[in-house]
CSV table of C-alpha atoms and ligand atoms in Angstrom, one decimal:
chain,number,residue,atom,x,y,z
A,1,MET,CA,74.3,145.7,126.8
A,2,SER,CA,73.6,149.4,127.4
A,3,SER,CA,73.3,150.9,130.9
A,4,ARG,CA,69.6,151.5,130.3
A,5,ARG,CA,69.1,147.8,129.3
A,6,VAL,CA,70.9,146.6,132.5
A,7,ALA,CA,68.8,149.0,134.6
A,8,PHE,CA,65.6,147.9,132.9
A,9,GLU,CA,66.4,144.2,133.6
A,10,VAL,CA,67.3,144.9,137.2
A,11,LEU,CA,64.2,147.0,137.7
A,12,ARG,CA,62.1,144.2,136.3
A,13,ARG,CA,63.6,141.8,138.9
A,14,ILE,CA,63.0,144.3,141.7
A,15,GLU,CA,59.4,145.2,140.7
A,16,GLY,CA,58.4,141.9,139.3
A,17,ASP,CA,60.1,139.3,141.5
A,18,GLY,CA,60.6,141.3,144.7
A,19,ALA,CA,64.4,141.1,144.4
A,20,TYR,CA,66.4,143.4,146.7
A,21,ALA,CA,67.8,146.3,144.8
A,22,ASN,CA,71.4,146.0,145.9
A,23,LEU,CA,71.4,142.2,145.6
A,24,ALA,CA,70.0,142.3,142.0
A,25,LEU,CA,72.2,145.2,140.8
A,26,GLY,CA,75.6,144.0,141.9
A,27,PRO,CA,75.7,140.8,139.9
A,28,ALA,CA,74.1,142.5,136.9
A,29,LEU,CA,76.8,145.1,136.8
A,30,SER,CA,79.5,142.5,137.2
A,31,ALA,CA,78.1,140.5,134.4
A,32,SER,CA,77.9,143.5,132.1
A,33,GLU,CA,80.8,145.0,130.3
A,34,LEU,CA,79.9,148.6,131.1
A,35,SER,CA,82.5,151.3,131.7
A,36,SER,CA,82.7,152.7,135.2
A,37,ALA,CA,80.8,155.8,134.1
A,38,ASP,CA,78.0,153.6,132.5
A,39,ARG,CA,77.9,151.6,135.7
A,40,ARG,CA,77.3,154.7,137.7
A,41,PHE,CA,74.6,155.7,135.3
A,42,ALA,CA,72.9,152.3,135.5
A,43,THR,CA,73.2,152.4,139.3
A,44,ASP,CA,71.5,155.8,139.4
A,45,LEU,CA,68.8,154.6,137.1
A,46,VAL,CA,68.0,151.6,139.3
A,47,TYR,CA,68.1,153.3,142.6
A,48,GLY,CA,66.6,156.6,141.5
A,49,THR,CA,63.7,154.9,139.6
A,50,THR,CA,63.1,152.7,142.7
A,51,ARG,CA,63.1,155.6,145.1
A,52,MET,CA,60.9,157.8,142.9
A,53,ARG,CA,58.6,155.0,141.8
A,54,ARG,CA,55.4,156.6,143.1
A,55,ALA,CA,56.2,160.0,141.7
A,56,CYS,CA,57.1,158.5,138.3
A,57,ASP,CA,53.7,156.7,138.3
A,58,ALA,CA,51.9,160.0,139.0
A,59,LEU,CA,53.7,161.7,136.1
A,60,VAL,CA,52.8,158.8,133.8
A,61,ASP,CA,49.3,158.1,135.0
A,62,ARG,CA,48.0,161.4,133.6
A,63,TYR,CA,48.4,160.1,130.1
A,64,ILE,CA,47.1,156.5,130.3
A,65,THR,CA,43.6,155.2,130.7
A,66,SER,CA,44.2,151.6,131.7
A,67,PRO,CA,47.1,150.1,133.7
A,68,PRO,CA,49.9,148.8,131.4
A,69,ASP,CA,51.4,145.3,131.8
A,70,ALA,CA,54.2,145.1,134.5
A,71,SER,CA,57.1,145.3,132.1
A,72,THR,CA,55.7,148.4,130.3
A,73,ARG,CA,55.0,150.0,133.7
A,74,THR,CA,58.7,149.4,134.6
A,75,LEU,CA,59.8,151.0,131.3
A,76,LEU,CA,57.5,154.0,131.8
A,77,ARG,CA,58.9,154.5,135.3
A,78,LEU,CA,62.5,154.3,133.9
A,79,GLY,CA,61.7,156.9,131.3
A,80,ALA,CA,59.9,159.3,133.6
A,81,TYR,CA,62.7,159.1,136.1
A,82,GLN,CA,65.2,160.2,133.5
A,83,LEU,CA,63.0,163.0,132.3
A,84,ALA,CA,61.9,164.4,135.7
A,85,PHE,CA,64.7,163.6,138.1
A,86,ALA,CA,67.9,162.6,136.4
A,87,GLY,CA,68.4,165.6,134.1
A,88,VAL,CA,68.7,163.4,131.0
A,89,PRO,CA,67.9,165.4,127.8
A,90,PRO,CA,64.4,164.5,126.6
A,91,HIS,CA,65.4,163.2,123.2
A,92,ALA,CA,67.8,160.7,124.8
A,93,ALA,CA,65.5,159.8,127.6
A,94,VAL,CA,62.6,159.1,125.3
A,95,GLY,CA,64.5,157.6,122.3
A,96,GLU,CA,66.8,155.3,124.3
A,97,THR,CA,64.0,154.1,126.6
A,98,VAL,CA,61.6,153.5,123.7
A,99,GLY,CA,64.3,151.4,122.1
A,100,LEU,CA,64.1,149.0,125.0
A,101,ALA,CA,60.4,148.3,124.4
A,102,PRO,CA,59.2,145.3,122.4
A,103,ARG,CA,57.7,146.2,119.0
A,104,ARG,CA,54.1,145.8,120.2
A,105,THR,CA,54.3,148.5,122.9
A,106,ARG,CA,56.9,150.8,121.3
A,107,GLY,CA,54.3,153.3,120.0
A,108,PHE,CA,52.5,153.4,123.3
A,109,VAL,CA,55.7,154.0,125.4
A,110,ASN,CA,56.9,156.6,122.9
A,111,ALA,CA,53.5,158.5,123.0
A,112,VAL,CA,53.4,158.5,126.8
A,113,LEU,CA,57.0,159.5,127.4
A,114,ARG,CA,56.8,162.3,124.8
A,115,LYS,CA,53.8,163.7,126.8
A,116,VAL,CA,55.7,163.4,130.1
A,117,ALA,CA,58.7,165.2,128.4
A,118,GLY,CA,56.4,167.9,127.1
A,119,ALA,CA,54.9,168.9,130.4
A,120,PRO,CA,57.2,170.8,132.8
A,121,ILE,CA,57.4,169.1,136.2
A,122,GLU,CA,57.1,172.4,138.0
A,123,ALA,CA,53.5,172.7,136.6
A,124,MET,CA,52.6,169.1,137.8
A,125,GLN,CA,49.5,168.9,139.9
A,126,TRP,CA,50.6,166.2,142.4
A,127,PRO,CA,47.7,164.1,143.8
A,128,SER,CA,49.4,164.3,147.3
A,129,ASP,CA,52.6,165.3,149.0
A,130,ALA,CA,53.3,161.6,149.4
A,131,ALA,CA,53.1,161.1,145.6
A,132,ARG,CA,55.3,164.1,145.0
A,133,LEU,CA,57.9,163.0,147.5
A,134,SER,CA,57.4,159.3,146.4
A,135,TYR,CA,56.7,157.6,149.7
A,136,PRO,CA,53.9,155.4,150.9
A,137,ASP,CA,51.3,157.6,152.7
A,138,TRP,CA,52.1,156.1,156.1
A,139,ILE,CA,55.7,157.0,156.0
A,140,VAL,CA,54.9,160.7,155.3
A,141,ASP,CA,52.2,160.7,158.0
A,142,ARG,CA,54.5,159.0,160.5
A,143,LEU,CA,57.5,161.1,160.0
A,144,THR,CA,55.4,164.3,160.0
A,145,ALA,CA,54.0,163.2,163.4
A,146,GLU,CA,57.6,162.5,164.6
A,147,LEU,CA,59.6,165.3,163.0
A,148,HIS,CA,56.9,168.0,162.5
A,149,ASP,CA,58.2,170.8,160.3
A,150,GLU,CA,61.5,169.0,159.7
A,151,ALA,CA,59.8,166.0,158.1
A,152,GLY,CA,59.7,167.5,154.5
A,153,ALA,CA,63.5,168.1,154.5
A,154,ALA,CA,64.2,164.6,155.9
A,155,LEU,CA,62.0,163.0,153.2
A,156,GLU,CA,63.5,165.1,150.4
A,157,ARG,CA,67.0,164.3,151.6
A,158,MET,CA,66.3,160.6,151.5
A,159,ASN,CA,65.4,160.9,147.8
A,160,GLU,CA,69.0,161.8,147.0
A,161,ALA,CA,71.8,159.3,146.5
A,162,PRO,CA,73.8,158.6,149.7
A,163,SER,CA,77.3,159.9,150.1
A,164,VAL,CA,80.0,157.4,150.4
A,165,THR,CA,82.3,157.6,153.5
A,166,VAL,CA,85.4,155.5,153.6
A,167,ARG,CA,87.1,155.0,157.0
A,168,ALA,CA,90.9,155.2,157.3
A,169,ASP,CA,91.0,151.4,157.2
A,170,GLY,CA,89.1,151.2,153.9
A,171,TYR,CA,85.8,150.1,155.4
A,172,VAL,CA,82.8,151.9,153.8
A,173,GLN,CA,80.5,153.2,156.6
A,174,ASP,CA,78.1,156.0,156.9
A,175,GLU,CA,79.4,158.7,159.2
A,176,SER,CA,76.5,158.5,161.6
A,177,SER,CA,77.4,154.9,162.2
A,178,GLN,CA,80.9,155.9,163.0
A,179,TRP,CA,79.6,158.3,165.5
A,180,VAL,CA,77.6,155.6,167.2
A,181,ALA,CA,80.7,153.4,167.5
A,182,ALA,CA,82.6,156.4,168.9
A,183,ALA,CA,79.8,157.0,171.4
A,184,VAL,CA,80.6,153.6,173.1
A,185,GLU,CA,84.0,155.1,174.0
A,186,ALA,CA,85.5,151.6,174.0
A,187,ALA,CA,88.8,152.1,175.9
A,188,THR,CA,92.1,150.1,175.9
A,189,GLY,CA,91.7,147.1,178.2
A,190,GLU,CA,87.9,147.1,178.3
A,191,SER,CA,85.7,144.3,177.1
A,192,VAL,CA,82.8,145.4,174.9
A,193,LEU,CA,80.0,143.3,173.5
A,194,ASP,CA,78.3,144.3,170.2
A,195,VAL,CA,75.0,142.4,170.4
A,196,CYS,CA,73.7,143.0,166.9
A,197,ALA,CA,76.9,143.2,165.1
A,198,ALA,CA,76.4,142.1,161.4
A,199,PRO,CA,77.9,143.1,159.0
A,200,GLY,CA,80.4,144.4,161.5
A,201,GLY,CA,80.7,148.1,160.8
A,202,LYS,CA,80.6,149.2,164.4
A,203,SER,CA,82.5,146.3,165.8
A,204,THR,CA,85.4,146.9,163.4
A,205,ALA,CA,85.2,150.7,164.1
A,206,MET,CA,85.6,150.0,167.8
A,207,GLY,CA,88.1,147.2,167.3
A,208,SER,CA,91.1,149.3,166.4
A,209,GLY,CA,91.1,151.1,169.8
A,210,GLY,CA,92.7,148.5,172.1
A,211,ALA,CA,89.5,147.2,173.7
A,212,LEU,CA,88.5,143.5,173.4
A,213,ILE,CA,85.4,143.5,171.2
A,214,VAL,CA,83.1,140.5,171.1
A,215,ALA,CA,80.7,140.6,168.2
A,216,ALA,CA,77.4,138.6,168.2
A,217,ASP,CA,74.5,138.3,165.7
A,218,ARG,CA,71.5,136.0,165.7
A,219,ARG,CA,71.9,134.7,162.2
A,220,PRO,CA,74.9,132.5,161.6
A,221,SER,CA,75.1,133.6,158.0
A,222,ARG,CA,75.3,137.2,159.1
A,223,ALA,CA,77.8,136.3,161.9
A,224,ARG,CA,80.0,134.8,159.1
A,225,ILE,CA,80.0,138.2,157.3
A,226,VAL,CA,81.3,139.8,160.5
A,227,SER,CA,84.1,137.2,160.7
A,228,GLU,CA,85.0,137.9,157.0
A,229,ASN,CA,85.1,141.7,157.6
A,230,THR,CA,87.2,141.4,160.8
A,231,ALA,CA,89.6,139.0,159.0
A,232,ARG,CA,89.9,141.3,156.0
A,233,LEU,CA,90.8,144.2,158.3
A,234,GLY,CA,93.3,142.1,160.3
A,235,LEU,CA,91.3,142.6,163.6
A,236,ASN,CA,91.1,140.0,166.3
A,237,ILE,CA,87.4,140.1,167.2
A,238,PRO,CA,85.7,136.9,168.4
A,239,VAL,CA,82.3,136.4,166.6
A,240,VAL,CA,79.5,134.5,168.1
A,241,ALA,CA,76.2,133.5,166.5
A,242,ALA,CA,73.8,134.2,169.3
A,243,ASP,CA,70.3,135.5,170.0
A,244,GLY,CA,70.7,138.8,171.9
A,245,CYS,CA,67.4,138.1,173.7
A,246,ALA,CA,69.0,135.0,175.4
A,247,PRO,CA,72.7,135.9,175.2
A,248,PRO,CA,75.2,133.1,176.2
A,249,PHE,CA,77.3,135.4,178.4
A,250,ALA,CA,77.7,135.8,182.1
A,251,ALA,CA,75.8,138.6,183.9
A,252,GLU,CA,77.8,141.8,184.5
A,253,SER,CA,80.7,140.5,182.3
A,254,PHE,CA,81.2,143.5,180.0
A,255,ASP,CA,82.4,147.1,180.6
A,256,ALA,CA,80.1,148.2,177.8
A,257,VAL,CA,77.4,146.7,175.6
A,258,LEU,CA,76.2,148.1,172.3
A,259,VAL,CA,72.7,147.3,171.1
A,260,ASP,CA,72.6,148.5,167.5
A,261,ALA,CA,69.1,147.1,167.1
A,262,PRO,CA,67.2,145.8,164.1
A,263,CYS,CA,64.7,148.7,163.3
A,264,SER,CA,62.4,150.1,160.7
A,265,GLY,CA,65.3,151.9,159.0
A,266,LEU,CA,63.3,155.0,158.3
A,267,GLY,CA,66.5,157.1,158.7
A,268,ALA,CA,68.4,155.1,156.1
A,269,LEU,CA,66.0,155.2,153.2
A,270,ARG,CA,68.4,157.0,150.8
A,271,ARG,CA,70.8,154.0,151.2
A,272,ARG,CA,68.2,151.3,150.7
A,273,ALA,CA,66.3,152.4,147.7
A,274,ASP,CA,63.5,149.8,147.8
A,275,ALA,CA,63.1,149.7,151.6
A,276,ARG,CA,60.3,152.3,151.6
A,277,TRP,CA,58.1,149.9,149.6
A,278,ARG,CA,58.9,146.9,151.8
A,279,ILE,CA,58.3,148.2,155.3
A,280,ALA,CA,54.8,148.3,156.8
A,281,GLU,CA,53.8,150.5,159.7
A,282,ARG,CA,52.8,147.5,161.7
A,283,ASP,CA,56.4,146.3,161.6
A,284,ILE,CA,57.3,149.1,163.9
A,285,ASP,CA,55.4,147.7,166.8
A,286,GLN,CA,57.0,144.3,166.3
A,287,LEU,CA,60.4,145.7,166.1
A,288,ALA,CA,59.9,147.9,169.1
A,289,ALA,CA,58.9,144.8,171.1
A,290,LEU,CA,62.1,143.0,169.9
A,291,GLN,CA,64.3,146.0,170.7
A,292,ALA,CA,62.9,146.2,174.3
A,293,GLU,CA,63.7,142.6,174.8
A,294,LEU,CA,67.2,143.0,173.4
A,295,LEU,CA,67.8,146.1,175.6
A,296,ALA,CA,66.6,144.3,178.8
A,297,ALA,CA,68.7,141.2,178.1
A,298,SER,CA,71.8,143.3,177.2
A,299,ALA,CA,71.5,145.4,180.3
A,300,ARG,CA,72.1,142.3,182.5
A,301,LEU,CA,75.5,141.8,180.8
A,302,VAL,CA,76.8,145.3,181.9
A,303,ARG,CA,79.0,145.4,185.0
A,304,PRO,CA,78.1,147.9,187.7
A,305,GLY,CA,79.3,151.4,186.6
A,306,GLY,CA,79.4,150.2,182.9
A,307,ARG,CA,77.7,151.5,179.8
A,308,LEU,CA,74.8,150.4,177.7
A,309,VAL,CA,74.6,152.1,174.3
A,310,TYR,CA,71.5,151.8,172.2
A,311,SER,CA,71.2,152.9,168.6
A,312,VAL,CA,68.8,152.6,165.6
A,313,CYS,CA,68.9,154.0,162.1
A,314,THR,CA,65.4,155.3,162.4
A,315,MET,CA,63.5,158.3,163.8
A,316,THR,CA,60.5,156.9,165.6
A,317,ALA,CA,60.0,157.5,169.3
A,318,ALA,CA,58.5,154.0,169.6
A,319,GLU,CA,61.8,152.5,168.6
A,320,SER,CA,64.0,154.7,170.8
A,321,ILE,CA,63.1,157.2,173.5
A,322,ASP,CA,59.9,155.4,174.4
A,323,HIS,CA,61.8,152.3,175.6
A,324,PRO,CA,61.9,152.3,179.4
A,325,THR,CA,65.3,152.9,180.9
A,326,PRO,CA,66.6,149.5,182.0
A,327,GLU,CA,66.2,148.8,185.7
A,328,GLY,CA,69.3,149.9,187.7
A,329,PHE,CA,70.5,152.2,184.9
A,330,ASP,CA,70.4,156.0,184.5
A,331,VAL,CA,70.4,157.9,181.2
A,332,ASP,CA,73.9,159.4,180.6
A,333,PRO,CA,73.2,163.1,180.0
A,334,ALA,CA,76.6,163.9,178.5
A,335,PRO,CA,76.6,164.7,174.8
A,336,PRO,CA,78.6,162.3,172.7
A,337,ALA,CA,82.0,163.7,172.0
A,338,VAL,CA,81.9,162.9,168.2
A,339,GLY,CA,79.2,163.7,165.8
A,340,LYS,CA,76.5,166.3,165.0
A,341,TRP,CA,73.9,165.0,167.4
A,342,ARG,CA,71.0,167.1,168.5
A,343,ALA,CA,69.3,166.4,171.9
A,344,TYR,CA,66.2,164.2,171.5
A,345,GLY,CA,64.3,163.2,174.7
A,346,SER,CA,66.5,161.0,176.7
A,347,GLY,CA,68.9,160.6,173.8
A,348,TRP,CA,70.4,162.1,170.7
A,349,ARG,CA,69.7,162.0,167.1
A,350,VAL,CA,70.9,163.2,163.7
A,351,LEU,CA,68.4,163.8,160.9
A,352,PRO,CA,69.2,163.0,157.3
A,353,GLN,CA,69.3,166.7,156.4
A,354,ASP,CA,71.6,167.7,159.3
A,355,ALA,CA,75.0,166.4,158.1
A,356,ASP,CA,74.6,164.4,154.9
A,357,THR,CA,74.3,161.1,156.9
A,358,ASP,CA,71.6,158.6,157.6
A,359,GLY,CA,69.1,159.5,160.2
A,360,MET,CA,70.2,157.9,163.5
A,361,THR,CA,69.1,157.8,167.1
A,362,LEU,CA,71.3,157.1,170.1
A,363,ILE,CA,70.7,156.6,173.8
A,364,ARG,CA,73.5,156.1,176.4
A,365,TYR,CA,72.8,154.5,179.7
A,366,ARG,CA,75.1,153.9,182.7
A,367,ARG,CA,74.6,151.2,185.3
A,368,ARG,CA,74.6,152.4,188.8
A,369,SER,CA,77.6,151.2,190.8
B,401,LIG,C1,71.2,147.4,162.4
B,401,LIG,S1,71.8,145.8,162.0
B,401,LIG,C2,73.4,145.9,162.8
B,401,LIG,C3,74.4,146.6,162.0
B,401,LIG,C4,75.8,146.5,162.6
B,401,LIG,N1,75.8,146.9,164.1
B,401,LIG,C5,76.8,147.3,161.9
B,401,LIG,O1,77.2,148.4,162.3
B,401,LIG,O2,77.4,146.8,160.9
B,401,LIG,C6,70.9,144.8,163.1
B,401,LIG,C7,71.4,143.3,163.2
B,401,LIG,O3,70.6,142.7,164.3
B,401,LIG,C8,70.6,141.3,164.0
B,401,LIG,N2,69.6,140.8,164.9
B,401,LIG,C9,68.2,140.7,164.7
B,401,LIG,N3,67.6,140.1,165.7
B,401,LIG,C10,68.6,139.8,166.6
B,401,LIG,C11,68.6,139.1,167.8
B,401,LIG,N4,67.5,138.6,168.4
B,401,LIG,N5,69.8,138.9,168.4
B,401,LIG,C12,71.0,139.3,167.8
B,401,LIG,N6,71.0,140.0,166.6
B,401,LIG,C13,69.8,140.2,166.0
B,401,LIG,C14,70.3,141.3,162.5
B,401,LIG,O4,70.7,140.0,162.0
B,401,LIG,C15,71.2,142.5,162.0
B,401,LIG,O5,72.4,142.0,161.5
């Protein structure tokens, strides 16, 4: 099976069945006999076509009068992505993509893609900035309200493939997440709780420094993934399946607590190609309420003089600096020692365009003694 065929089948699962892009792609690649170069190409086709879905539709919709069936729509997106964004030569993009169409739609797909190929993208009259950048309207509006004139660069950066950063111990982790783990400053002899730990990236990053790390996550299946990752790295990190809103730990029993909270993920959209089409703006309010609960419950676990570190891979104030400082805590004004953070209200953040990382927001609190 060719890389385009693999990509087409995976895209059909994502667009037709609502499959998660990463979960659908991995097994399809494993089952294929593609070379590593072809796997990379198939991966780019799947993630790129998914990210640029709205822009691809805009490019195609100029030339069609009625909506095509779902499978033909997927194929047109795949073709438009190759032509407009992947730098594939037009004869290959059109010819090879048309070759995937069933006989009854082949002429139609060929005609539309040849028209897309013939019109320079620079001359495209986009219906909106959101269509050009390929996001739902609400994400463009929200990030423009949050980031002002930095929004465009953030949105454009999150249309590119993510860089891959591998830690010294072999764990693949975005650099901004490594900076969050470093910001906890877990020191030898300390006990540190990671309340929302799965899959274990930050727990394992903190775990090699001589502190006792306890990892928790609400879902047992996800807690198991933390156990697998700590075992693979040879780390001794106890893992507990527990709800961070009602944590089963004694008050004031940790030197530091990290709340790497579930969030809208608007900073990590380059990494999760399909996430922009899944999240809804109303989710932000629900997540903010959960985060506030996690923060308040976690604060009770910090000893006097200890640290509470809060992080989210998003860029909304509602999910970060709008949370009230927990009672009895002060914001730690010291800049984190590691990372390219910029000051942001009571906290720190890195935007996707700053340092080739996910967008991330961090707030550090200290409990009064
Ligand atoms: C952003 S992810 C954590 C990523 C992790 N810290 C890492 O670096 O690999 C958020 C996690 O919070 C967990 N979660 C959601 N609600 C929770 C709750 N009430 N209590 C504890 N964990 C929760 C989710 O299962 C998810 O694994």
